mmCIF file of C-alpha atoms in Angstrom:
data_model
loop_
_atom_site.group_PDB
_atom_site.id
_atom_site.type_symbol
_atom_site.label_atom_id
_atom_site.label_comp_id
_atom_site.label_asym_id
_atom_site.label_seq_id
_atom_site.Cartn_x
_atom_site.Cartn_y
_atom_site.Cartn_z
ATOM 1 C CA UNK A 1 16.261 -9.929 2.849
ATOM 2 C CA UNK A 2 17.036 -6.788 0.276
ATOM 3 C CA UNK A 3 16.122 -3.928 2.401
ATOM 4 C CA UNK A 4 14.880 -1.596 -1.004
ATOM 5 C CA UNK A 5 13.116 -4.924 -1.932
ATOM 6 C CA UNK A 6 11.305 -5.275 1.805
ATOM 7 C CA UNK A 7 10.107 -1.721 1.259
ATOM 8 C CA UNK A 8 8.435 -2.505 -1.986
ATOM 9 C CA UNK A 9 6.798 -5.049 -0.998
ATOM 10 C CA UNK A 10 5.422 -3.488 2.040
ATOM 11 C CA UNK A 11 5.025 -0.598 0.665
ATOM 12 C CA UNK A 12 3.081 -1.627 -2.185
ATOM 13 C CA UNK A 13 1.152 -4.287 0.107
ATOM 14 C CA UNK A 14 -0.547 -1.153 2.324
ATOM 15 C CA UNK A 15 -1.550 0.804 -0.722
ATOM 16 C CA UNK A 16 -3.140 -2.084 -2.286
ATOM 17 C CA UNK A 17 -4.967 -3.351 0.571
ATOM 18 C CA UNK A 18 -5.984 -0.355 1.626
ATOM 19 C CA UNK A 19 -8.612 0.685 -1.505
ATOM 20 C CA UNK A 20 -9.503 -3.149 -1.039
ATOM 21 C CA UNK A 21 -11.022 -2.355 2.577
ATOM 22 C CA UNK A 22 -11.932 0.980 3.232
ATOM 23 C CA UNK A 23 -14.705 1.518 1.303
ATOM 24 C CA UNK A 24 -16.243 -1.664 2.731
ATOM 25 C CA UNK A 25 -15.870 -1.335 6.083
ATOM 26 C CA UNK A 26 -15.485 2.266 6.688
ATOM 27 C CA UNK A 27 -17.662 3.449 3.863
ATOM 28 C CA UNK A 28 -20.677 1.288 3.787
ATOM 29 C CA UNK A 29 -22.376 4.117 4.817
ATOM 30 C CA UNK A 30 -21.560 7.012 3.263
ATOM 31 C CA UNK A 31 -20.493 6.367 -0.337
ATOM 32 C CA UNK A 32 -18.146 7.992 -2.453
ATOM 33 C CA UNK A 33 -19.044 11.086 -4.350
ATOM 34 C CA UNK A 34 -20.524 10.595 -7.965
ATOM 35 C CA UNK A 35 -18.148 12.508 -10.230
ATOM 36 C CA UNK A 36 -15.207 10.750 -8.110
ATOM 37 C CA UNK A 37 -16.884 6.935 -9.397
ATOM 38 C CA UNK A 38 -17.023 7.881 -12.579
ATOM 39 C CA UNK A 39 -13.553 9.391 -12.608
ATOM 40 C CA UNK A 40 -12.526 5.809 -10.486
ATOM 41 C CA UNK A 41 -14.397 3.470 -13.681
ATOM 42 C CA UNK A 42 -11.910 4.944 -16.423
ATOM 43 C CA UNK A 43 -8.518 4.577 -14.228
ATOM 44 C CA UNK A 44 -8.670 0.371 -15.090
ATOM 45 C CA UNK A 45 -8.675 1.170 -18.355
ATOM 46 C CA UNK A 46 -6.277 3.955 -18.855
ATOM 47 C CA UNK A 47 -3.876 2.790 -16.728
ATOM 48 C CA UNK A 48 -3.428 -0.386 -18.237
ATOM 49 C CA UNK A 49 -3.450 1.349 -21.911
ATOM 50 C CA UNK A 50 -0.740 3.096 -20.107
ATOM 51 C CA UNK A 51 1.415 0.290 -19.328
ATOM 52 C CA UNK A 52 0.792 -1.771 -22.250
ATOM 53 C CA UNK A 53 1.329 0.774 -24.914
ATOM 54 C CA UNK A 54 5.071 2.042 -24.173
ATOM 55 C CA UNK A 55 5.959 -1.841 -23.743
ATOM 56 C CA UNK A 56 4.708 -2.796 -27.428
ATOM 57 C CA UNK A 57 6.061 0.411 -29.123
ATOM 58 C CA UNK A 58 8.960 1.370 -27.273
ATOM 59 C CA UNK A 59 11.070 -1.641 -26.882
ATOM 60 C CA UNK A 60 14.317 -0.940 -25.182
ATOM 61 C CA UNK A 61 13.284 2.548 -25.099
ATOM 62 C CA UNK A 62 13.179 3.642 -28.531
ATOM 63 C CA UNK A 63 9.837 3.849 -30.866
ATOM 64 C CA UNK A 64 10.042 0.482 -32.720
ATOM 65 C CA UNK A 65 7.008 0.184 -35.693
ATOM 66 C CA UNK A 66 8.967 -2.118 -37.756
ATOM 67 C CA UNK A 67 10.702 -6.026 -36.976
ATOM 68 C CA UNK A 68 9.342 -5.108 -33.536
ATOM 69 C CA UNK A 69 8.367 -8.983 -32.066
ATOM 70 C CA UNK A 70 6.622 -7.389 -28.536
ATOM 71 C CA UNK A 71 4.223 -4.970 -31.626
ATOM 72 C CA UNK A 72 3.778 -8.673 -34.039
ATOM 73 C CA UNK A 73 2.872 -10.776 -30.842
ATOM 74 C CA UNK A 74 0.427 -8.680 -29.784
ATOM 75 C CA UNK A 75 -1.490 -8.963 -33.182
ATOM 76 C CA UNK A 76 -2.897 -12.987 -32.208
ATOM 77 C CA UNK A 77 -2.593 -12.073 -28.524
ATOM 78 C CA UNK A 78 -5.016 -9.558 -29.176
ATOM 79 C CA UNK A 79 -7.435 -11.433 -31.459
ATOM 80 C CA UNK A 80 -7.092 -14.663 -28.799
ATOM 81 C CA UNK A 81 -8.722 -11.750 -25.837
ATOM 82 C CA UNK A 82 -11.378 -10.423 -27.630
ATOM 83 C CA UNK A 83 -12.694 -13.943 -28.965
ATOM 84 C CA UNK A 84 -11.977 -16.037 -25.880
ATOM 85 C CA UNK A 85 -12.006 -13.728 -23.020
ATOM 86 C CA UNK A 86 -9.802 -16.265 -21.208
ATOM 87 C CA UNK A 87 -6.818 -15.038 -19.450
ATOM 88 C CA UNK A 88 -4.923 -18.427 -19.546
ATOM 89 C CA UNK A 89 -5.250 -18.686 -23.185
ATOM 90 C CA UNK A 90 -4.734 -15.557 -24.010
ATOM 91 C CA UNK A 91 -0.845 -15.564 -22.021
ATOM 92 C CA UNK A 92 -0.219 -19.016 -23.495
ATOM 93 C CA UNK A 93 -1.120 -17.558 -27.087
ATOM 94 C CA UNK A 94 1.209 -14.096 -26.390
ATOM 95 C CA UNK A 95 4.226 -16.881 -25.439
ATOM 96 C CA UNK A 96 3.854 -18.768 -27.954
ATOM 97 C CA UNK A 97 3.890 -16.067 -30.826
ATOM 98 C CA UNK A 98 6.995 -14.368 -28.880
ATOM 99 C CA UNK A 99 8.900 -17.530 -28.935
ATOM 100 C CA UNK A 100 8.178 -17.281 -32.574
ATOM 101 C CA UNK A 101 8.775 -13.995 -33.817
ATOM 102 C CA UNK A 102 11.767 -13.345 -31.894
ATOM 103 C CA UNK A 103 13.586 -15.888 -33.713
ATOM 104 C CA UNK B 1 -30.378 -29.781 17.140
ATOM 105 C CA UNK B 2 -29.703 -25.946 15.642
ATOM 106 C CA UNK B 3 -26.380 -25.047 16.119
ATOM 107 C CA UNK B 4 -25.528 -28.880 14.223
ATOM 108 C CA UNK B 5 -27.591 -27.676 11.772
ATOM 109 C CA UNK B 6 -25.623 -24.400 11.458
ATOM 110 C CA UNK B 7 -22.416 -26.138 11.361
ATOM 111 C CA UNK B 8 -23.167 -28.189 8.359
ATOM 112 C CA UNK B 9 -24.594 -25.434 6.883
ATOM 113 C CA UNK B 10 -21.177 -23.557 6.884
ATOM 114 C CA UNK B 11 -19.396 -26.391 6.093
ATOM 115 C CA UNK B 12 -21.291 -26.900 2.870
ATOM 116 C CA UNK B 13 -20.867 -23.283 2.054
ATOM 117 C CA UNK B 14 -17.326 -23.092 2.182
ATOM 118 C CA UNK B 15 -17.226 -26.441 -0.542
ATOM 119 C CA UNK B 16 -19.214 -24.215 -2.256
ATOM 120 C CA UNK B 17 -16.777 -21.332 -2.406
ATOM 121 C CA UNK B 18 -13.616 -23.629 -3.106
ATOM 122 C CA UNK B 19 -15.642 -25.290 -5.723
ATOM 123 C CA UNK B 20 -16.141 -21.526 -7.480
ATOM 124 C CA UNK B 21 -12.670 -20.698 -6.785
ATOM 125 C CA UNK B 22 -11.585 -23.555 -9.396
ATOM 126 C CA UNK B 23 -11.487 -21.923 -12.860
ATOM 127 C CA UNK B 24 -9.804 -18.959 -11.184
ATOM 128 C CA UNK B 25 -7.712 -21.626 -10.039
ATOM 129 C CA UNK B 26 -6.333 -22.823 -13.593
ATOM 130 C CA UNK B 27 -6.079 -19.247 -14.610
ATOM 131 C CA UNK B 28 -3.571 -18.395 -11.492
ATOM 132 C CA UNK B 29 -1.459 -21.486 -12.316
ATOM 133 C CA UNK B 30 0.565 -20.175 -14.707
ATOM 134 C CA UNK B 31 0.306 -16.665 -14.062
ATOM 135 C CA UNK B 32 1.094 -17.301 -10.765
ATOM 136 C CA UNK B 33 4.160 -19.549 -12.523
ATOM 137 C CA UNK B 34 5.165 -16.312 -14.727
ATOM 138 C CA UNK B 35 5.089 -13.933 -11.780
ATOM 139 C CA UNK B 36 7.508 -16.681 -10.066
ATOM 140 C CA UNK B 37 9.988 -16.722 -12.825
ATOM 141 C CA UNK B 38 10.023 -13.358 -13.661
ATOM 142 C CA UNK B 39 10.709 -11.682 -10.169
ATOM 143 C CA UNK B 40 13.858 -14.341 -9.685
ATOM 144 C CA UNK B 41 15.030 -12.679 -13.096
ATOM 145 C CA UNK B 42 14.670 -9.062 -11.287
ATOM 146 C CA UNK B 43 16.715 -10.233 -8.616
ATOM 147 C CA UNK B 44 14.001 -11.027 -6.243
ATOM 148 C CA UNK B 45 15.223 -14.337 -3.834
ATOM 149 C CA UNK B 46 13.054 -16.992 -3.172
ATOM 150 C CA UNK B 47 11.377 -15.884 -0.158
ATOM 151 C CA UNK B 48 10.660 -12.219 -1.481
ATOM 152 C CA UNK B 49 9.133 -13.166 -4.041
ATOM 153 C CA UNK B 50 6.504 -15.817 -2.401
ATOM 154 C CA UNK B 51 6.362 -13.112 0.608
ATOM 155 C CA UNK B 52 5.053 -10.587 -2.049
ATOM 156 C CA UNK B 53 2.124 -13.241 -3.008
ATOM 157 C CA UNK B 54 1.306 -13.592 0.243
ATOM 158 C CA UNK B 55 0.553 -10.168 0.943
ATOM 159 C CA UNK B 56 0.579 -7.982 -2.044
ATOM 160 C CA UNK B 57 -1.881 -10.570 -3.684
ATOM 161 C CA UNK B 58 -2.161 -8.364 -6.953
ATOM 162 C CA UNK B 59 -0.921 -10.167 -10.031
ATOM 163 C CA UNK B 60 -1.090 -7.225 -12.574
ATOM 164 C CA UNK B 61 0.695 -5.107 -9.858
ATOM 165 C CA UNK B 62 3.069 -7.914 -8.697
ATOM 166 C CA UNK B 63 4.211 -7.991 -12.781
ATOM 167 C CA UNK B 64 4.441 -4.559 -12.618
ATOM 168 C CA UNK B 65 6.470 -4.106 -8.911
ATOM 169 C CA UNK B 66 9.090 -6.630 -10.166
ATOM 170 C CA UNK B 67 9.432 -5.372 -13.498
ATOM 171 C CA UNK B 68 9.858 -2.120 -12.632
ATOM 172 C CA UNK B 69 12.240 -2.930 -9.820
ATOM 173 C CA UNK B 70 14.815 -5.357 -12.828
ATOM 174 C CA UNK B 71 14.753 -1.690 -14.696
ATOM 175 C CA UNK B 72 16.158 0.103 -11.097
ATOM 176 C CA UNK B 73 12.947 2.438 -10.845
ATOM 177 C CA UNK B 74 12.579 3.661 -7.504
ATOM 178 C CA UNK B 75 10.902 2.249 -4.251
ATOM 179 C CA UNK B 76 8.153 5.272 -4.395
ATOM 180 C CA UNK B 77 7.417 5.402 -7.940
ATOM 181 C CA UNK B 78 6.798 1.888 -7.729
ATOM 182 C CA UNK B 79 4.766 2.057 -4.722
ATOM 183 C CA UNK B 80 2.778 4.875 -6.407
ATOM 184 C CA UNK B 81 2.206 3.040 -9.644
ATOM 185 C CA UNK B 82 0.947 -0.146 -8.090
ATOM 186 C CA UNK B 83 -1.677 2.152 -6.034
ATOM 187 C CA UNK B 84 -3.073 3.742 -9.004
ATOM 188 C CA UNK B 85 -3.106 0.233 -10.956
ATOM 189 C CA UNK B 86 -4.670 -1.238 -7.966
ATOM 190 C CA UNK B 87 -7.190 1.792 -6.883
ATOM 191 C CA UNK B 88 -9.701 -0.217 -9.155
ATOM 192 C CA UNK B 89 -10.006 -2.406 -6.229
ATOM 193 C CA UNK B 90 -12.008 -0.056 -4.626
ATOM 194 C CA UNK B 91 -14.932 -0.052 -7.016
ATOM 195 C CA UNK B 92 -14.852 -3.852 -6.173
ATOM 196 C CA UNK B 93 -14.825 -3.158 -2.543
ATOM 197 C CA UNK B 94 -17.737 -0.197 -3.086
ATOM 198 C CA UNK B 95 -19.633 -2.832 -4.965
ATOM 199 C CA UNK B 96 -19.636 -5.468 -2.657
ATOM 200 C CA UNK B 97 -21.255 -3.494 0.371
ATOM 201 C CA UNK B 98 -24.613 -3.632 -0.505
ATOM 202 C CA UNK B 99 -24.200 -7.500 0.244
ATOM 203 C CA UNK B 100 -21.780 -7.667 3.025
ATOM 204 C CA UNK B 101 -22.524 -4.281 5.227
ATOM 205 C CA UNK B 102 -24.637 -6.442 7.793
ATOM 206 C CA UNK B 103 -21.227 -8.830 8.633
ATOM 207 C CA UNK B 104 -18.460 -7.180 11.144
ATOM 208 C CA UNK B 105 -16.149 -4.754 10.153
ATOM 209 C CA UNK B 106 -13.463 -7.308 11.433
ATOM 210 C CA UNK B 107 -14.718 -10.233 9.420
ATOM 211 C CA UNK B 108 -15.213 -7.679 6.270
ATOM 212 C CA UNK B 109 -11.742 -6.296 6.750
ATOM 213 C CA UNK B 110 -10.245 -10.025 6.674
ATOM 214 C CA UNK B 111 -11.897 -10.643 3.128
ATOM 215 C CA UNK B 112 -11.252 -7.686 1.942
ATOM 216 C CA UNK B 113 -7.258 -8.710 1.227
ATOM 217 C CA UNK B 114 -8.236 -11.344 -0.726
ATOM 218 C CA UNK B 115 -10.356 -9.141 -3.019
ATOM 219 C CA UNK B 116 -8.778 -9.678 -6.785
ATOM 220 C CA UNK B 117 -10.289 -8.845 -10.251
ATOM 221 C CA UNK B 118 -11.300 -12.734 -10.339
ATOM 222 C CA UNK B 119 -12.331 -13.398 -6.725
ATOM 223 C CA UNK B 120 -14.790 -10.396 -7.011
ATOM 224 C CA UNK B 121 -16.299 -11.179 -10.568
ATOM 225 C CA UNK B 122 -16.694 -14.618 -9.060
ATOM 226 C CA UNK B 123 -18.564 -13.353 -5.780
ATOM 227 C CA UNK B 124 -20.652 -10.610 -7.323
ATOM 228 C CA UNK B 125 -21.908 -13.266 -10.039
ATOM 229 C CA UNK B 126 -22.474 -15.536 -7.181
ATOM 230 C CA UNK B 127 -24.338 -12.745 -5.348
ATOM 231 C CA UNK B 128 -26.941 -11.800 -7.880
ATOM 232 C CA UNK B 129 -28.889 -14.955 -7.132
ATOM 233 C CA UNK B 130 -27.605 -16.060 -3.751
ATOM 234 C CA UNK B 131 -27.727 -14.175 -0.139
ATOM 235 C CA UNK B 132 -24.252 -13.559 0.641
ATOM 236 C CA UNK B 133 -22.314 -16.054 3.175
ATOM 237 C CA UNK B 134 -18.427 -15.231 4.450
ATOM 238 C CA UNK B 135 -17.752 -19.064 4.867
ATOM 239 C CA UNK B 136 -18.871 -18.834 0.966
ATOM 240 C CA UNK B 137 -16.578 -15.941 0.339
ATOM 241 C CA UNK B 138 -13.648 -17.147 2.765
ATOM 242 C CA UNK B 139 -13.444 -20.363 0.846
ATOM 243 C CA UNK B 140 -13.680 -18.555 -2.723
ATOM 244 C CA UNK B 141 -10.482 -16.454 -1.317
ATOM 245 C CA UNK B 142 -8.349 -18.620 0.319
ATOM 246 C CA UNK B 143 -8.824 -20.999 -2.371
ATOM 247 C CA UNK B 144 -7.947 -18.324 -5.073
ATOM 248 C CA UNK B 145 -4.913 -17.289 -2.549
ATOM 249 C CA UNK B 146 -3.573 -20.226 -1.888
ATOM 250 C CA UNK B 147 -3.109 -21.165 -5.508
ATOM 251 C CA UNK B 148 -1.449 -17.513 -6.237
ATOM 252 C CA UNK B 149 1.193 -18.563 -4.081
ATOM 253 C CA UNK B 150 1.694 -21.965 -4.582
ATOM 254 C CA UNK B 151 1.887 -21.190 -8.044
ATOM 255 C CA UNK B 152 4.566 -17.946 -7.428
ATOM 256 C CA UNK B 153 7.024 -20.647 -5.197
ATOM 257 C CA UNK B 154 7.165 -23.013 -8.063
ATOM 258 C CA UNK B 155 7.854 -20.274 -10.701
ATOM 259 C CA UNK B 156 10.036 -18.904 -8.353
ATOM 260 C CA UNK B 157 11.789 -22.341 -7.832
ATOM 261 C CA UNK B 158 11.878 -22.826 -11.255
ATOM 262 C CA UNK B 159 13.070 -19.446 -12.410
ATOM 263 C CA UNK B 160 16.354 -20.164 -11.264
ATOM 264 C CA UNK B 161 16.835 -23.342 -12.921
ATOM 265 C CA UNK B 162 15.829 -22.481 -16.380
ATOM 266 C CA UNK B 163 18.071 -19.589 -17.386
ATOM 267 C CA UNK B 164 16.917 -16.549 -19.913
ATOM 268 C CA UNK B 165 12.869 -16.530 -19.315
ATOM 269 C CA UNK B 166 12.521 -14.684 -22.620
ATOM 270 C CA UNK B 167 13.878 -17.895 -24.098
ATOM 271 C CA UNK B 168 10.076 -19.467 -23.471
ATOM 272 C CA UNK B 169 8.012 -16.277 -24.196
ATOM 273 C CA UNK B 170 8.534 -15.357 -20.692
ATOM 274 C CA UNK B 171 8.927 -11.938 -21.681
ATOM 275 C CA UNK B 172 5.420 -11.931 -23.167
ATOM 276 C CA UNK B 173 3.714 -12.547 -20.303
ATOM 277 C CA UNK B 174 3.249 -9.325 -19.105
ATOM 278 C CA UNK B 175 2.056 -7.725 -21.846
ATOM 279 C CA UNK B 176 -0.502 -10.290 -22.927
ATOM 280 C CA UNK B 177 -1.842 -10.587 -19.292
ATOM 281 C CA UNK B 178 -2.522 -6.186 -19.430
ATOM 282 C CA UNK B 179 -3.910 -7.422 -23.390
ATOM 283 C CA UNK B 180 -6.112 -9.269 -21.694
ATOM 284 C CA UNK B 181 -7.495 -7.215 -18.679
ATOM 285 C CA UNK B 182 -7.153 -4.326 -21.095
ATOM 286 C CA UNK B 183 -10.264 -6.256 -23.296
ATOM 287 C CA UNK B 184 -11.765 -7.026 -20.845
ATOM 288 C CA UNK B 185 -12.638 -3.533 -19.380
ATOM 289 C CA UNK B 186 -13.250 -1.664 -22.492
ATOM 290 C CA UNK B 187 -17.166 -1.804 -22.003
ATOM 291 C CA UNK B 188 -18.099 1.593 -24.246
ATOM 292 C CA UNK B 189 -16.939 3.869 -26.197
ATOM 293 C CA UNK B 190 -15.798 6.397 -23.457
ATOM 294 C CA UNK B 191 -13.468 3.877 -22.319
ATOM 295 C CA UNK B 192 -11.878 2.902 -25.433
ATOM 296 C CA UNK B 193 -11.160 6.190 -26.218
ATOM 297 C CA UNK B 194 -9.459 7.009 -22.827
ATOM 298 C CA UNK B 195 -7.627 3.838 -23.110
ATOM 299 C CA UNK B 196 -6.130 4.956 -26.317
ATOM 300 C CA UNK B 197 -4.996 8.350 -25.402
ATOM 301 C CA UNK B 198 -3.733 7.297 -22.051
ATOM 302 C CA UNK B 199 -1.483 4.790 -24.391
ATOM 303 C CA UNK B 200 -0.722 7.850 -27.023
ATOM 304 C CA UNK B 201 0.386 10.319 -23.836
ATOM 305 C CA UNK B 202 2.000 7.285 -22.057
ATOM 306 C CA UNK B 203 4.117 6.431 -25.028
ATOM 307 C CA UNK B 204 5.214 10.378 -25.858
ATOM 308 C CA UNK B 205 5.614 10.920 -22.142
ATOM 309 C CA UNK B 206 8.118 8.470 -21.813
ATOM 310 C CA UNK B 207 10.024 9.424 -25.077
ATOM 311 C CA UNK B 208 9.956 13.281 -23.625
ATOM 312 C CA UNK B 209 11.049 12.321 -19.875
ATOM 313 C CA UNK B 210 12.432 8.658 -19.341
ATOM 314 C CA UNK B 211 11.564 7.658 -16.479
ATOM 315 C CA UNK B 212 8.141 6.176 -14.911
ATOM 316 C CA UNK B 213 5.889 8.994 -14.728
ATOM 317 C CA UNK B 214 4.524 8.943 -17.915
ATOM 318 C CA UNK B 215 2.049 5.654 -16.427
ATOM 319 C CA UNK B 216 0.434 8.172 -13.876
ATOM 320 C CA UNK B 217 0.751 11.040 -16.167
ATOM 321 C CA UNK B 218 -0.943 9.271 -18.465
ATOM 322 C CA UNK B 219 -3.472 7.698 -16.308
ATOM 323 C CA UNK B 220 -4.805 10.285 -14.807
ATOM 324 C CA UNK B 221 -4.826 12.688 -17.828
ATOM 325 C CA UNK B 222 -6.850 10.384 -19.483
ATOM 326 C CA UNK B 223 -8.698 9.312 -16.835
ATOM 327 C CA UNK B 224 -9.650 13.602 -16.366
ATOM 328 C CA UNK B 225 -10.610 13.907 -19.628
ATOM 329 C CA UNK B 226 -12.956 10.845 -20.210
ATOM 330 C CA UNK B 227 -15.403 12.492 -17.258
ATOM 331 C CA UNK B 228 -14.837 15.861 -19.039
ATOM 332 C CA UNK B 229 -15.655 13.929 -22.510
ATOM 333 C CA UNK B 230 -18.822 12.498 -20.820
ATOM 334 C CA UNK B 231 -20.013 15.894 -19.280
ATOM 335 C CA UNK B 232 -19.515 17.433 -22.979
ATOM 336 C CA UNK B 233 -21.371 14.808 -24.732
ATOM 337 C CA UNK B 234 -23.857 14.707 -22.316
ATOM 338 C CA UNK B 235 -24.473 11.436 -21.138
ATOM 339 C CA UNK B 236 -25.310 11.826 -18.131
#
């Protein structure tokens, strides 16, 4: 087994479960402070904006606004999340228009 | 005559958890599938890549990890990304004690592994009209678990066989999965408009310093400035 790869895994594996547990079974009774929540609700969000966005504009590393197939497949992917709210369906649809447009 | 009673009781319960686990089920299939194929592509083997289902158990972060890892980012700025991406998990986790703090800690740190954007919107649901059970919850998880990585062996079994994943949208995958949970958490207006300046700073972060910081950067600029927005505008 890759060594770099083990790490990872572990790695990422402690720092995941960790968030998972603590608050429920060392915090139940003391709770987090407020301002610290709030800050906590808007990380989902951001950090998946974060993520997405580079991936969709910057293709290969370079800003990409025109024949860009990840920026066109996002268009129905899009649509297919906010009317459906399905994850399956929404993968399947982002799939299928990639296969398309990148032809 | 009680402890039979008890025994059936549990029994029941956990049927009842499998049986909610099941459209969380058909939604891990082919993520699960995706997550299989793409880490082979990265250069994950076989057994790394159902060892990370197994215990990492994150399927936006297990994109993420193996993605990151094809493009040669580091261990630690990997490690670091998946935390922040993750850290959501502890709202879950904060969430859930109002209906689990009587079980033991040991019990509560068990199900706590399994706790996943699905397996929690699941429970909670479940928990607004029902008193909380852990054979309930157990059978919810394992179900959902069991699936993940069933799912991750056969993409990962697959992944060898059927040559360039971006051939079959593969390469999609990712993105429309964050398309997805990105819809799905943009609740007001305070966290659309963090979401789209954590996208504007991620994307001229990373054409300013290549690299991976500009996901943390961005994350927790954004992040900063959405309580700052809310103090401003006064709603609380």
């Amino acid at each position: 087994m890759d060594r770099q790869i083990l790490i990872i895994i572990l790695g990422t594996a402690l720092v995941t479960y960790l968030p998972r547990m603590l608050p429920l079974v060392v915090l139940s009774r003391m709770g987090l402070p407020e301002v610290f929540l709030r800050w906590l609700s808007y990380v989902p969000a951001a950090v998946l904006a974060a993520l997405l966005a580079p991936g969709l504009l910057l293709p290969g590393g370079k800003l990409a606004l025109t024949a860009n197939p990840f920026l066109l497949a996002a268009i129905p992917t899009g649509i297919v999340a906010l009317k459906t709210r399905s994850m399956a369906l929404t993968i399947l649809t982002g799939m299928i228009a990639m296969i398309l447009f990148q032809h | 005559m009680q402890p039979q009673n008890e025994v059936m009781r549990r029994d029941v319960k956990v049927w009842q958890g499998v049986r909610a686990a099941l459209p969380i089920v058909l939604g891990y299939l082919p993520l699960g599938f995706a997550y299989g194929v793409l880490a082979r592509e990265a250069g994950f083997n076989l057994w790394e890549t159902v060892l990370m289902s197994v215990l990492l158990y994150a399927g936006s972060g297990q994109f993420i990890a193996v993605s990151m890892f094809g493009s040669g980012v580091a261990a630690a700025a990997i490690i670091f990304t998946v935390f922040l991406v993750n850290l959501r998990h502890l709202l879950f986790s904060a969430s859930l004690v109002p209906h689990l703090r009587r079980f033991r800690p040991a019990a509560l740190a068990l199900l706590a592994a399994e706790i996943t954007d699905e397996t929690f919107a699941v429970a909670i649901n479940h928990y607004s009209d029902h008193e909380a059970h852990l054979p309930y919850h157990f059978g919810l998880n394992l179900t959902a678990h069991f699936s993940w990585v069933l799912a991750s062996l056969l993409g990962g079994l697959a992944g060898n066989l059927m040559g360039d994943p971006a051939r079959f949208g593969f390469n999609f995958a990712l993105p429309a999965m964050f398309i997805i949970l990105l819809v799905m958490q943009l609740k007001d207006k305070q966290t659309l408009v963090v979401a789209a300046l954590a996208a504007l700073f991620s994307v001229v972060i990373a054409l300013l310093w290549p690299g991976s910081w500009n996901i943390i950067l961005a994350t927790v600029i954004a992040a900063t400035l959405g309580v700052i927005l809310e103090a401003w505008t006064g709603k609380f």
